[in-house]
């Protein structure tokens, strides 16, 4: 079995440099849970978002649309609202818990509810 070694930089773990060997057959979430010392259920029940080039936001783990306007698209996430703000925003892709928002993205905000 091939393995990959990931070396975490010292500033990531408060001055501790650690090395982890991850089997190529392990899932990404299992690997992240192991490295961060998290329960897999925490990752599975949560959400995450990424912004690419200020023009595309990818939201994973949302629980539905809370609002949709040209300057703000809001999603329900676990115990919060995730708001994508900007101009000329539109939903490019939407599925049960995955969405892609395009436009000029100025800010992503998570507001407790």
PDB file of N, CA and C in Angstrom:
ATOM      1  N   UNK A   1       0.835  -1.168   0.000  1.00  0.00           N
ATOM      2  CA  UNK A   1       0.000   0.000   0.000  1.00  0.00           C
ATOM      3  C   UNK A   1       0.886   1.240   0.000  1.00  0.00           C
ATOM      4  N   UNK A   2       0.580   2.192  -0.854  1.00  0.00           N
ATOM      5  CA  UNK A   2       1.309   3.455  -0.895  1.00  0.00           C
ATOM      6  C   UNK A   2       0.847   4.345   0.240  1.00  0.00           C
ATOM      7  N   UNK A   3       1.757   5.129   0.771  1.00  0.00           N
ATOM      8  CA  UNK A   3       1.396   6.070   1.827  1.00  0.00           C
ATOM      9  C   UNK A   3       1.884   7.462   1.469  1.00  0.00           C
ATOM     10  N   UNK A   4       1.265   8.438   2.076  1.00  0.00           N
ATOM     11  CA  UNK A   4       1.652   9.829   1.886  1.00  0.00           C
ATOM     12  C   UNK A   4       1.979  10.380   3.260  1.00  0.00           C
ATOM     13  N   UNK A   5       3.064  11.129   3.367  1.00  0.00           N
ATOM     14  CA  UNK A   5       3.426  11.757   4.628  1.00  0.00           C
ATOM     15  C   UNK A   5       3.101  13.229   4.540  1.00  0.00           C
ATOM     16  N   UNK A   6       2.365  13.715   5.535  1.00  0.00           N
ATOM     17  CA  UNK A   6       2.027  15.131   5.612  1.00  0.00           C
ATOM     18  C   UNK A   6       2.764  15.711   6.800  1.00  0.00           C
ATOM     19  N   UNK A   7       3.517  16.779   6.564  1.00  0.00           N
ATOM     20  CA  UNK A   7       4.211  17.455   7.656  1.00  0.00           C
ATOM     21  C   UNK A   7       3.491  18.766   7.899  1.00  0.00           C
ATOM     22  N   UNK A   8       2.981  18.942   9.121  1.00  0.00           N
ATOM     23  CA  UNK A   8       2.294  20.165   9.478  1.00  0.00           C
ATOM     24  C   UNK A   8       3.321  21.175   9.952  1.00  0.00           C
ATOM     25  N   UNK A   9       3.242  22.389   9.438  1.00  0.00           N
ATOM     26  CA  UNK A   9       4.188  23.422   9.806  1.00  0.00           C
ATOM     27  C   UNK A   9       4.016  23.813  11.267  1.00  0.00           C
ATOM     28  N   UNK A  10       5.079  24.226  11.927  1.00  0.00           N
ATOM     29  CA  UNK A  10       5.016  24.525  13.362  1.00  0.00           C
ATOM     30  C   UNK A  10       3.960  25.546  13.744  1.00  0.00           C
ATOM     31  N   UNK A  11       3.735  26.581  12.921  1.00  0.00           N
ATOM     32  CA  UNK A  11       2.754  27.597  13.299  1.00  0.00           C
ATOM     33  C   UNK A  11       1.336  27.059  13.272  1.00  0.00           C
ATOM     34  N   UNK A  12       1.104  25.941  12.623  1.00  0.00           N
ATOM     35  CA  UNK A  12      -0.229  25.360  12.571  1.00  0.00           C
ATOM     36  C   UNK A  12      -0.600  24.740  13.910  1.00  0.00           C
ATOM     37  N   UNK A  13       0.343  24.088  14.558  1.00  0.00           N
ATOM     38  CA  UNK A  13       0.041  23.384  15.799  1.00  0.00           C
ATOM     39  C   UNK A  13       0.800  23.976  16.990  1.00  0.00           C
ATOM     40  N   UNK A  14       0.860  25.289  17.060  1.00  0.00           N
ATOM     41  CA  UNK A  14       1.405  25.981  18.210  1.00  0.00           C
ATOM     42  C   UNK A  14       2.817  25.513  18.573  1.00  0.00           C
ATOM     43  N   UNK A  15       3.691  25.521  17.593  1.00  0.00           N
ATOM     44  CA  UNK A  15       5.079  25.212  17.857  1.00  0.00           C
ATOM     45  C   UNK A  15       5.451  23.743  17.783  1.00  0.00           C
ATOM     46  N   UNK A  16       4.486  22.858  17.540  1.00  0.00           N
ATOM     47  CA  UNK A  16       4.780  21.431  17.463  1.00  0.00           C
ATOM     48  C   UNK A  16       4.801  21.008  15.994  1.00  0.00           C
ATOM     49  N   UNK A  17       5.880  20.427  15.575  1.00  0.00           N
ATOM     50  CA  UNK A  17       5.973  19.917  14.217  1.00  0.00           C
ATOM     51  C   UNK A  17       5.694  18.422  14.252  1.00  0.00           C
ATOM     52  N   UNK A  18       4.625  18.014  13.603  1.00  0.00           N
ATOM     53  CA  UNK A  18       4.229  16.611  13.613  1.00  0.00           C
ATOM     54  C   UNK A  18       4.193  16.070  12.198  1.00  0.00           C
ATOM     55  N   UNK A  19       4.374  14.790  12.075  1.00  0.00           N
ATOM     56  CA  UNK A  19       4.288  14.124  10.790  1.00  0.00           C
ATOM     57  C   UNK A  19       3.253  13.014  10.893  1.00  0.00           C
ATOM     58  N   UNK A  20       2.379  12.913   9.901  1.00  0.00           N
ATOM     59  CA  UNK A  20       1.348  11.888   9.881  1.00  0.00           C
ATOM     60  C   UNK A  20       1.474  11.085   8.596  1.00  0.00           C
ATOM     61  N   UNK A  21       1.304   9.794   8.709  1.00  0.00           N
ATOM     62  CA  UNK A  21       1.271   8.941   7.540  1.00  0.00           C
ATOM     63  C   UNK A  21      -0.168   8.522   7.316  1.00  0.00           C
ATOM     64  N   UNK A  22      -0.654   8.790   6.119  1.00  0.00           N
ATOM     65  CA  UNK A  22      -2.051   8.525   5.791  1.00  0.00           C
ATOM     66  C   UNK A  22      -2.091   7.542   4.631  1.00  0.00           C
ATOM     67  N   UNK A  23      -2.784   6.437   4.818  1.00  0.00           N
ATOM     68  CA  UNK A  23      -2.933   5.463   3.744  1.00  0.00           C
ATOM     69  C   UNK A  23      -3.761   6.028   2.607  1.00  0.00           C
ATOM     70  N   UNK A  24      -3.455   5.671   1.400  1.00  0.00           N
ATOM     71  CA  UNK A  24      -4.165   6.193   0.236  1.00  0.00           C
ATOM     72  C   UNK A  24      -5.617   5.730   0.199  1.00  0.00           C
ATOM     73  N   UNK A  25      -5.988   4.677   0.940  1.00  0.00           N
ATOM     74  CA  UNK A  25      -7.358   4.188   0.933  1.00  0.00           C
ATOM     75  C   UNK A  25      -8.244   4.904   1.951  1.00  0.00           C
ATOM     76  N   UNK A  26      -7.665   5.696   2.892  1.00  0.00           N
ATOM     77  CA  UNK A  26      -8.457   6.413   3.879  1.00  0.00           C
ATOM     78  C   UNK A  26      -9.190   7.575   3.224  1.00  0.00           C
ATOM     79  N   UNK A  27     -10.365   7.884   3.749  1.00  0.00           N
ATOM     80  CA  UNK A  27     -11.102   9.014   3.194  1.00  0.00           C
ATOM     81  C   UNK A  27     -10.502  10.315   3.707  1.00  0.00           C
ATOM     82  N   UNK A  28     -10.763  11.391   3.000  1.00  0.00           N
ATOM     83  CA  UNK A  28     -10.271  12.702   3.376  1.00  0.00           C
ATOM     84  C   UNK A  28     -10.765  13.088   4.771  1.00  0.00           C
ATOM     85  N   UNK A  29     -12.065  12.911   5.044  1.00  0.00           N
ATOM     86  CA  UNK A  29     -12.623  13.276   6.342  1.00  0.00           C
ATOM     87  C   UNK A  29     -12.003  12.470   7.471  1.00  0.00           C
ATOM     88  N   UNK A  30     -11.765  11.174   7.266  1.00  0.00           N
ATOM     89  CA  UNK A  30     -11.103  10.356   8.284  1.00  0.00           C
ATOM     90  C   UNK A  30      -9.711  10.913   8.590  1.00  0.00           C
ATOM     91  N   UNK A  31      -9.007  11.292   7.546  1.00  0.00           N
ATOM     92  CA  UNK A  31      -7.652  11.814   7.721  1.00  0.00           C
ATOM     93  C   UNK A  31      -7.659  13.129   8.482  1.00  0.00           C
ATOM     94  N   UNK A  32      -8.549  14.044   8.115  1.00  0.00           N
ATOM     95  CA  UNK A  32      -8.630  15.331   8.797  1.00  0.00           C
ATOM     96  C   UNK A  32      -9.034  15.135  10.250  1.00  0.00           C
ATOM     97  N   UNK A  33     -10.007  14.265  10.503  1.00  0.00           N
ATOM     98  CA  UNK A  33     -10.440  13.992  11.875  1.00  0.00           C
ATOM     99  C   UNK A  33      -9.279  13.455  12.701  1.00  0.00           C
ATOM    100  N   UNK A  34      -8.475  12.588  12.134  1.00  0.00           N
ATOM    101  CA  UNK A  34      -7.333  12.016  12.833  1.00  0.00           C
ATOM    102  C   UNK A  34      -6.277  13.077  13.139  1.00  0.00           C
ATOM    103  N   UNK A  35      -5.929  13.885  12.151  1.00  0.00           N
ATOM    104  CA  UNK A  35      -4.904  14.914  12.320  1.00  0.00           C
ATOM    105  C   UNK A  35      -5.337  15.947  13.365  1.00  0.00           C
ATOM    106  N   UNK A  36      -6.593  16.359  13.321  1.00  0.00           N
ATOM    107  CA  UNK A  36      -7.080  17.421  14.212  1.00  0.00           C
ATOM    108  C   UNK A  36      -7.595  16.896  15.543  1.00  0.00           C
ATOM    109  N   UNK A  37      -7.657  15.588  15.697  1.00  0.00           N
ATOM    110  CA  UNK A  37      -8.156  15.021  16.938  1.00  0.00           C
ATOM    111  C   UNK A  37      -9.647  15.237  17.124  1.00  0.00           C
ATOM    112  N   UNK A  38     -10.390  15.223  16.031  1.00  0.00           N
ATOM    113  CA  UNK A  38     -11.830  15.438  16.078  1.00  0.00           C
ATOM    114  C   UNK A  38     -12.582  14.137  15.879  1.00  0.00           C
ATOM    115  N   UNK A  39     -13.800  14.101  16.359  1.00  0.00           N
ATOM    116  CA  UNK A  39     -14.692  12.993  16.050  1.00  0.00           C
ATOM    117  C   UNK A  39     -15.177  13.176  14.608  1.00  0.00           C
ATOM    118  N   UNK A  40     -15.277  12.103  13.873  1.00  0.00           N
ATOM    119  CA  UNK A  40     -15.749  12.176  12.494  1.00  0.00           C
ATOM    120  C   UNK A  40     -17.160  12.747  12.436  1.00  0.00           C
ATOM    121  N   UNK A  41     -17.975  12.481  13.460  1.00  0.00           N
ATOM    122  CA  UNK A  41     -19.343  13.007  13.497  1.00  0.00           C
ATOM    123  C   UNK A  41     -19.351  14.533  13.498  1.00  0.00           C
ATOM    124  N   UNK A  42     -18.344  15.159  14.105  1.00  0.00           N
ATOM    125  CA  UNK A  42     -18.254  16.618  14.110  1.00  0.00           C
ATOM    126  C   UNK A  42     -18.076  17.139  12.701  1.00  0.00           C
ATOM    127  N   UNK A  43     -17.211  16.486  11.935  1.00  0.00           N
ATOM    128  CA  UNK A  43     -17.011  16.898  10.550  1.00  0.00           C
ATOM    129  C   UNK A  43     -18.242  16.606   9.712  1.00  0.00           C
ATOM    130  N   UNK A  44     -18.854  15.465   9.918  1.00  0.00           N
ATOM    131  CA  UNK A  44     -19.996  15.048   9.101  1.00  0.00           C
ATOM    132  C   UNK A  44     -21.210  15.935   9.335  1.00  0.00           C
ATOM    133  N   UNK A  45     -21.426  16.423  10.555  1.00  0.00           N
ATOM    134  CA  UNK A  45     -22.602  17.233  10.856  1.00  0.00           C
ATOM    135  C   UNK A  45     -22.386  18.714  10.645  1.00  0.00           C
ATOM    136  N   UNK A  46     -21.192  19.105  10.263  1.00  0.00           N
ATOM    137  CA  UNK A  46     -20.875  20.516  10.121  1.00  0.00           C
ATOM    138  C   UNK A  46     -21.034  21.016   8.704  1.00  0.00           C
ATOM    139  N   UNK A  47     -20.353  22.088   8.414  1.00  0.00           N
ATOM    140  CA  UNK A  47     -20.395  22.690   7.089  1.00  0.00           C
ATOM    141  C   UNK A  47     -19.027  23.286   6.813  1.00  0.00           C
ATOM    142  N   UNK A  48     -18.792  23.622   5.561  1.00  0.00           N
ATOM    143  CA  UNK A  48     -17.577  24.340   5.204  1.00  0.00           C
ATOM    144  C   UNK A  48     -17.848  25.144   3.945  1.00  0.00           C
ATOM    145  N   UNK A  49     -17.057  26.179   3.760  1.00  0.00           N
ATOM    146  CA  UNK A  49     -17.171  26.987   2.560  1.00  0.00           C
ATOM    147  C   UNK A  49     -15.780  27.384   2.090  1.00  0.00           C
ATOM    148  N   UNK A  50     -15.676  27.637   0.818  1.00  0.00           N
ATOM    149  CA  UNK A  50     -14.429  28.098   0.215  1.00  0.00           C
ATOM    150  C   UNK A  50     -14.782  29.177  -0.795  1.00  0.00           C
ATOM    151  N   UNK A  51     -13.915  30.175  -0.923  1.00  0.00           N
ATOM    152  CA  UNK A  51     -14.092  31.235  -1.909  1.00  0.00           C
ATOM    153  C   UNK A  51     -12.899  31.180  -2.850  1.00  0.00           C
ATOM    154  N   UNK A  52     -13.183  31.199  -4.142  1.00  0.00           N
ATOM    155  CA  UNK A  52     -12.144  31.100  -5.156  1.00  0.00           C
ATOM    156  C   UNK A  52     -12.119  32.378  -5.988  1.00  0.00           C
ATOM    157  N   UNK A  53     -11.009  33.093  -5.904  1.00  0.00           N
ATOM    158  CA  UNK A  53     -10.796  34.268  -6.749  1.00  0.00           C
ATOM    159  C   UNK A  53     -11.782  35.404  -6.531  1.00  0.00           C
ATOM    160  N   UNK A  54     -12.496  35.396  -5.440  1.00  0.00           N
ATOM    161  CA  UNK A  54     -13.469  36.459  -5.187  1.00  0.00           C
ATOM    162  C   UNK A  54     -14.683  36.412  -6.089  1.00  0.00           C
ATOM    163  N   UNK A  55     -14.828  35.303  -6.846  1.00  0.00           N
ATOM    164  CA  UNK A  55     -15.950  35.215  -7.784  1.00  0.00           C
ATOM    165  C   UNK A  55     -16.804  33.956  -7.608  1.00  0.00           C
ATOM    166  N   UNK A  56     -16.313  32.985  -6.867  1.00  0.00           N
ATOM    167  CA  UNK A  56     -17.045  31.728  -6.683  1.00  0.00           C
ATOM    168  C   UNK A  56     -16.957  31.288  -5.230  1.00  0.00           C
ATOM    169  N   UNK A  57     -18.122  31.008  -4.634  1.00  0.00           N
ATOM    170  CA  UNK A  57     -18.173  30.462  -3.274  1.00  0.00           C
ATOM    171  C   UNK A  57     -18.793  29.076  -3.353  1.00  0.00           C
ATOM    172  N   UNK A  58     -18.159  28.108  -2.722  1.00  0.00           N
ATOM    173  CA  UNK A  58     -18.665  26.746  -2.660  1.00  0.00           C
ATOM    174  C   UNK A  58     -19.054  26.479  -1.212  1.00  0.00           C
ATOM    175  N   UNK A  59     -20.306  26.097  -1.002  1.00  0.00           N
ATOM    176  CA  UNK A  59     -20.820  25.837   0.336  1.00  0.00           C
ATOM    177  C   UNK A  59     -21.205  24.370   0.418  1.00  0.00           C
ATOM    178  N   UNK A  60     -20.655  23.668   1.408  1.00  0.00           N
ATOM    179  CA  UNK A  60     -20.980  22.262   1.618  1.00  0.00           C
ATOM    180  C   UNK A  60     -21.610  22.092   2.993  1.00  0.00           C
ATOM    181  N   UNK A  61     -22.657  21.306   3.084  1.00  0.00           N
ATOM    182  CA  UNK A  61     -23.293  21.017   4.356  1.00  0.00           C
ATOM    183  C   UNK A  61     -24.400  21.987   4.732  1.00  0.00           C
ATOM    184  N   UNK A  62     -24.897  22.788   3.776  1.00  0.00           N
ATOM    185  CA  UNK A  62     -25.995  23.702   4.102  1.00  0.00           C
ATOM    186  C   UNK A  62     -27.290  22.913   4.281  1.00  0.00           C
ATOM    187  N   UNK A  63     -28.255  23.547   4.927  1.00  0.00           N
ATOM    188  CA  UNK A  63     -29.540  22.901   5.201  1.00  0.00           C
ATOM    189  C   UNK A  63     -30.699  23.623   4.521  1.00  0.00           C
ATOM    190  N   UNK A  64     -30.397  24.415   3.492  1.00  0.00           N
ATOM    191  CA  UNK A  64     -31.431  25.118   2.736  1.00  0.00           C
ATOM    192  C   UNK A  64     -31.107  26.588   2.574  1.00  0.00           C
ATOM    193  N   UNK A  65     -31.849  27.236   1.684  1.00  0.00           N
ATOM    194  CA  UNK A  65     -31.657  28.660   1.413  1.00  0.00           C
ATOM    195  C   UNK A  65     -32.493  29.476   2.392  1.00  0.00           C
ATOM    196  N   UNK A  66     -31.866  30.447   3.043  1.00  0.00           N
ATOM    197  CA  UNK A  66     -32.563  31.339   3.972  1.00  0.00           C
ATOM    198  C   UNK A  66     -32.985  32.621   3.274  1.00  0.00           C
ATOM    199  N   UNK A  67     -32.280  33.014   2.223  1.00  0.00           N
ATOM    200  CA  UNK A  67     -32.621  34.225   1.483  1.00  0.00           C
ATOM    201  C   UNK A  67     -31.782  34.333   0.229  1.00  0.00           C
ATOM    202  N   UNK A  68     -32.336  35.037  -0.768  1.00  0.00           N
ATOM    203  CA  UNK A  68     -31.643  35.129  -2.049  1.00  0.00           C
ATOM    204  C   UNK A  68     -31.940  36.471  -2.686  1.00  0.00           C
ATOM    205  N   UNK A  69     -30.918  37.308  -2.809  1.00  0.00           N
ATOM    206  CA  UNK A  69     -31.019  38.604  -3.478  1.00  0.00           C
ATOM    207  C   UNK A  69     -29.775  38.799  -4.321  1.00  0.00           C
ATOM    208  N   UNK A  70     -29.769  39.841  -5.115  1.00  0.00           N
ATOM    209  CA  UNK A  70     -28.643  40.155  -5.981  1.00  0.00           C
ATOM    210  C   UNK A  70     -27.359  40.420  -5.183  1.00  0.00           C
ATOM    211  N   UNK A  71     -27.492  40.942  -3.958  1.00  0.00           N
ATOM    212  CA  UNK A  71     -26.316  41.302  -3.171  1.00  0.00           C
ATOM    213  C   UNK A  71     -26.065  40.399  -1.960  1.00  0.00           C
ATOM    214  N   UNK A  72     -26.932  39.410  -1.720  1.00  0.00           N
ATOM    215  CA  UNK A  72     -26.737  38.494  -0.597  1.00  0.00           C
ATOM    216  C   UNK A  72     -27.471  37.178  -0.827  1.00  0.00           C
ATOM    217  N   UNK A  73     -26.749  36.085  -0.627  1.00  0.00           N
ATOM    218  CA  UNK A  73     -27.354  34.753  -0.647  1.00  0.00           C
ATOM    219  C   UNK A  73     -27.060  34.144   0.718  1.00  0.00           C
ATOM    220  N   UNK A  74     -28.126  33.729   1.429  1.00  0.00           N
ATOM    221  CA  UNK A  74     -27.962  33.194   2.782  1.00  0.00           C
ATOM    222  C   UNK A  74     -28.408  31.737   2.831  1.00  0.00           C
ATOM    223  N   UNK A  75     -27.670  30.938   3.570  1.00  0.00           N
ATOM    224  CA  UNK A  75     -27.964  29.515   3.726  1.00  0.00           C
ATOM    225  C   UNK A  75     -28.088  29.187   5.205  1.00  0.00           C
ATOM    226  N   UNK A  76     -28.994  28.272   5.534  1.00  0.00           N
ATOM    227  CA  UNK A  76     -29.047  27.716   6.874  1.00  0.00           C
ATOM    228  C   UNK A  76     -27.906  26.714   6.994  1.00  0.00           C
ATOM    229  N   UNK A  77     -27.130  26.819   8.077  1.00  0.00           N
ATOM    230  CA  UNK A  77     -26.112  25.825   8.407  1.00  0.00           C
ATOM    231  C   UNK A  77     -26.316  25.485   9.879  1.00  0.00           C
ATOM    232  N   UNK A  78     -25.579  24.540  10.394  1.00  0.00           N
ATOM    233  CA  UNK A  78     -25.746  24.107  11.771  1.00  0.00           C
ATOM    234  C   UNK A  78     -25.642  25.281  12.741  1.00  0.00           C
ATOM    235  N   UNK A  79     -26.748  25.601  13.415  1.00  0.00           N
ATOM    236  CA  UNK A  79     -26.827  26.654  14.436  1.00  0.00           C
ATOM    237  C   UNK A  79     -26.446  28.046  13.954  1.00  0.00           C
ATOM    238  N   UNK A  80     -26.524  28.302  12.653  1.00  0.00           N
ATOM    239  CA  UNK A  80     -26.113  29.613  12.143  1.00  0.00           C
ATOM    240  C   UNK A  80     -26.698  29.870  10.760  1.00  0.00           C
ATOM    241  N   UNK A  81     -26.484  31.089  10.285  1.00  0.00           N
ATOM    242  CA  UNK A  81     -26.741  31.460   8.895  1.00  0.00           C
ATOM    243  C   UNK A  81     -25.395  31.766   8.265  1.00  0.00           C
ATOM    244  N   UNK A  82     -25.174  31.259   7.070  1.00  0.00           N
ATOM    245  CA  UNK A  82     -23.978  31.579   6.313  1.00  0.00           C
ATOM    246  C   UNK A  82     -24.416  32.529   5.205  1.00  0.00           C
ATOM    247  N   UNK A  83     -23.872  33.746   5.204  1.00  0.00           N
ATOM    248  CA  UNK A  83     -24.265  34.768   4.233  1.00  0.00           C
ATOM    249  C   UNK A  83     -23.109  35.057   3.284  1.00  0.00           C
ATOM    250  N   UNK A  84     -23.387  34.948   2.005  1.00  0.00           N
ATOM    251  CA  UNK A  84     -22.432  35.334   0.968  1.00  0.00           C
ATOM    252  C   UNK A  84     -22.884  36.705   0.491  1.00  0.00           C
ATOM    253  N   UNK A  85     -22.013  37.713   0.628  1.00  0.00           N
ATOM    254  CA  UNK A  85     -22.376  39.075   0.255  1.00  0.00           C
ATOM    255  C   UNK A  85     -21.472  39.581  -0.861  1.00  0.00           C
ATOM    256  N   UNK A  86     -22.060  40.419  -1.706  1.00  0.00           N
ATOM    257  CA  UNK A  86     -21.317  40.986  -2.818  1.00  0.00           C
ATOM    258  C   UNK A  86     -22.266  41.659  -3.784  1.00  0.00           C
ATOM    259  N   UNK A  87     -21.997  41.530  -5.067  1.00  0.00           N
ATOM    260  CA  UNK A  87     -22.870  42.111  -6.090  1.00  0.00           C
ATOM    261  C   UNK A  87     -23.014  41.140  -7.256  1.00  0.00           C
ATOM    262  N   UNK A  88     -24.131  41.263  -7.931  1.00  0.00           N
ATOM    263  CA  UNK A  88     -24.447  40.398  -9.085  1.00  0.00           C
ATOM    264  C   UNK A  88     -24.309  38.919  -8.737  1.00  0.00           C
ATOM    265  N   UNK A  89     -24.778  38.543  -7.543  1.00  0.00           N
ATOM    266  CA  UNK A  89     -24.672  37.151  -7.101  1.00  0.00           C
ATOM    267  C   UNK A  89     -25.782  36.305  -7.710  1.00  0.00           C
ATOM    268  N   UNK A  90     -25.446  35.098  -8.050  1.00  0.00           N
ATOM    269  CA  UNK A  90     -26.447  34.136  -8.516  1.00  0.00           C
ATOM    270  C   UNK A  90     -26.013  32.725  -8.110  1.00  0.00           C
ATOM    271  N   UNK A  91     -26.996  31.872  -7.910  1.00  0.00           N
ATOM    272  CA  UNK A  91     -26.727  30.485  -7.533  1.00  0.00           C
ATOM    273  C   UNK A  91     -26.480  29.706  -8.813  1.00  0.00           C
ATOM    274  N   UNK A  92     -25.286  29.205  -8.937  1.00  0.00           N
ATOM    275  CA  UNK A  92     -24.887  28.470 -10.146  1.00  0.00           C
ATOM    276  C   UNK A  92     -25.275  26.996 -10.058  1.00  0.00           C
ATOM    277  N   UNK A  93     -25.203  26.449  -8.834  1.00  0.00           N
ATOM    278  CA  UNK A  93     -25.492  25.040  -8.617  1.00  0.00           C
ATOM    279  C   UNK A  93     -26.103  24.903  -7.233  1.00  0.00           C
ATOM    280  N   UNK A  94     -27.135  24.055  -7.117  1.00  0.00           N
ATOM    281  CA  UNK A  94     -27.782  23.853  -5.832  1.00  0.00           C
ATOM    282  C   UNK A  94     -28.267  22.417  -5.746  1.00  0.00           C
ATOM    283  N   UNK A  95     -27.858  21.731  -4.675  1.00  0.00           N
ATOM    284  CA  UNK A  95     -28.365  20.396  -4.391  1.00  0.00           C
ATOM    285  C   UNK A  95     -28.701  20.330  -2.909  1.00  0.00           C
ATOM    286  N   UNK A  96     -29.021  19.156  -2.436  1.00  0.00           N
ATOM    287  CA  UNK A  96     -29.502  18.985  -1.060  1.00  0.00           C
ATOM    288  C   UNK A  96     -28.609  19.661  -0.023  1.00  0.00           C
ATOM    289  N   UNK A  97     -27.302  19.512  -0.113  1.00  0.00           N
ATOM    290  CA  UNK A  97     -26.419  20.147   0.873  1.00  0.00           C
ATOM    291  C   UNK A  97     -25.157  20.746   0.261  1.00  0.00           C
ATOM    292  N   UNK A  98     -25.233  21.075  -1.014  1.00  0.00           N
ATOM    293  CA  UNK A  98     -24.094  21.627  -1.745  1.00  0.00           C
ATOM    294  C   UNK A  98     -24.577  22.782  -2.606  1.00  0.00           C
ATOM    295  N   UNK A  99     -23.824  23.879  -2.629  1.00  0.00           N
ATOM    296  CA  UNK A  99     -24.212  25.020  -3.464  1.00  0.00           C
ATOM    297  C   UNK A  99     -22.972  25.738  -3.977  1.00  0.00           C
ATOM    298  N   UNK A 100     -23.131  26.360  -5.140  1.00  0.00           N
ATOM    299  CA  UNK A 100     -22.092  27.203  -5.718  1.00  0.00           C
ATOM    300  C   UNK A 100     -22.734  28.548  -6.034  1.00  0.00           C
ATOM    301  N   UNK A 101     -22.133  29.613  -5.528  1.00  0.00           N
ATOM    302  CA  UNK A 101     -22.614  30.974  -5.771  1.00  0.00           C
ATOM    303  C   UNK A 101     -21.547  31.705  -6.570  1.00  0.00           C
ATOM    304  N   UNK A 102     -21.961  32.344  -7.668  1.00  0.00           N
ATOM    305  CA  UNK A 102     -21.053  33.127  -8.504  1.00  0.00           C
ATOM    306  C   UNK A 102     -21.435  34.599  -8.443  1.00  0.00           C
ATOM    307  N   UNK A 103     -20.471  35.429  -8.739  1.00  0.00           N
ATOM    308  CA  UNK A 103     -20.654  36.883  -8.768  1.00  0.00           C
ATOM    309  C   UNK A 103     -19.420  37.537  -8.184  1.00  0.00           C
ATOM    310  N   UNK A 104     -19.560  38.793  -7.824  1.00  0.00           N
ATOM    311  CA  UNK A 104     -18.474  39.512  -7.180  1.00  0.00           C
ATOM    312  C   UNK A 104     -18.646  39.358  -5.675  1.00  0.00           C
ATOM    313  N   UNK A 105     -17.861  38.487  -5.058  1.00  0.00           N
ATOM    314  CA  UNK A 105     -18.010  38.155  -3.650  1.00  0.00           C
ATOM    315  C   UNK A 105     -17.094  39.022  -2.817  1.00  0.00           C
ATOM    316  N   UNK A 106     -17.706  39.782  -1.910  1.00  0.00           N
ATOM    317  CA  UNK A 106     -16.931  40.681  -1.061  1.00  0.00           C
ATOM    318  C   UNK A 106     -16.690  40.127   0.326  1.00  0.00           C
ATOM    319  N   UNK A 107     -17.616  39.221   0.771  1.00  0.00           N
ATOM    320  CA  UNK A 107     -17.523  38.773   2.146  1.00  0.00           C
ATOM    321  C   UNK A 107     -18.396  37.550   2.355  1.00  0.00           C
ATOM    322  N   UNK A 108     -17.934  36.647   3.204  1.00  0.00           N
ATOM    323  CA  UNK A 108     -18.749  35.525   3.677  1.00  0.00           C
ATOM    324  C   UNK A 108     -18.823  35.668   5.184  1.00  0.00           C
ATOM    325  N   UNK A 109     -20.044  35.652   5.704  1.00  0.00           N
ATOM    326  CA  UNK A 109     -20.253  35.885   7.131  1.00  0.00           C
ATOM    327  C   UNK A 109     -21.077  34.742   7.708  1.00  0.00           C
ATOM    328  N   UNK A 110     -20.698  34.291   8.905  1.00  0.00           N
ATOM    329  CA  UNK A 110     -21.458  33.270   9.618  1.00  0.00           C
ATOM    330  C   UNK A 110     -22.048  33.938  10.850  1.00  0.00           C
ATOM    331  N   UNK A 111     -23.387  33.922  10.938  1.00  0.00           N
ATOM    332  CA  UNK A 111     -24.090  34.597  12.022  1.00  0.00           C
ATOM    333  C   UNK A 111     -24.854  33.542  12.832  1.00  0.00           C
ATOM    334  N   UNK A 112     -24.596  33.508  14.146  1.00  0.00           N
ATOM    335  CA  UNK A 112     -25.293  32.552  15.010  1.00  0.00           C
ATOM    336  C   UNK A 112     -26.790  32.845  14.995  1.00  0.00           C
ATOM    337  N   UNK A 113     -27.603  31.772  15.084  1.00  0.00           N
ATOM    338  CA  UNK A 113     -29.061  31.975  15.147  1.00  0.00           C
ATOM    339  C   UNK A 113     -29.632  31.238  16.323  1.00  0.00           C
TER     340      UNK A 113
END
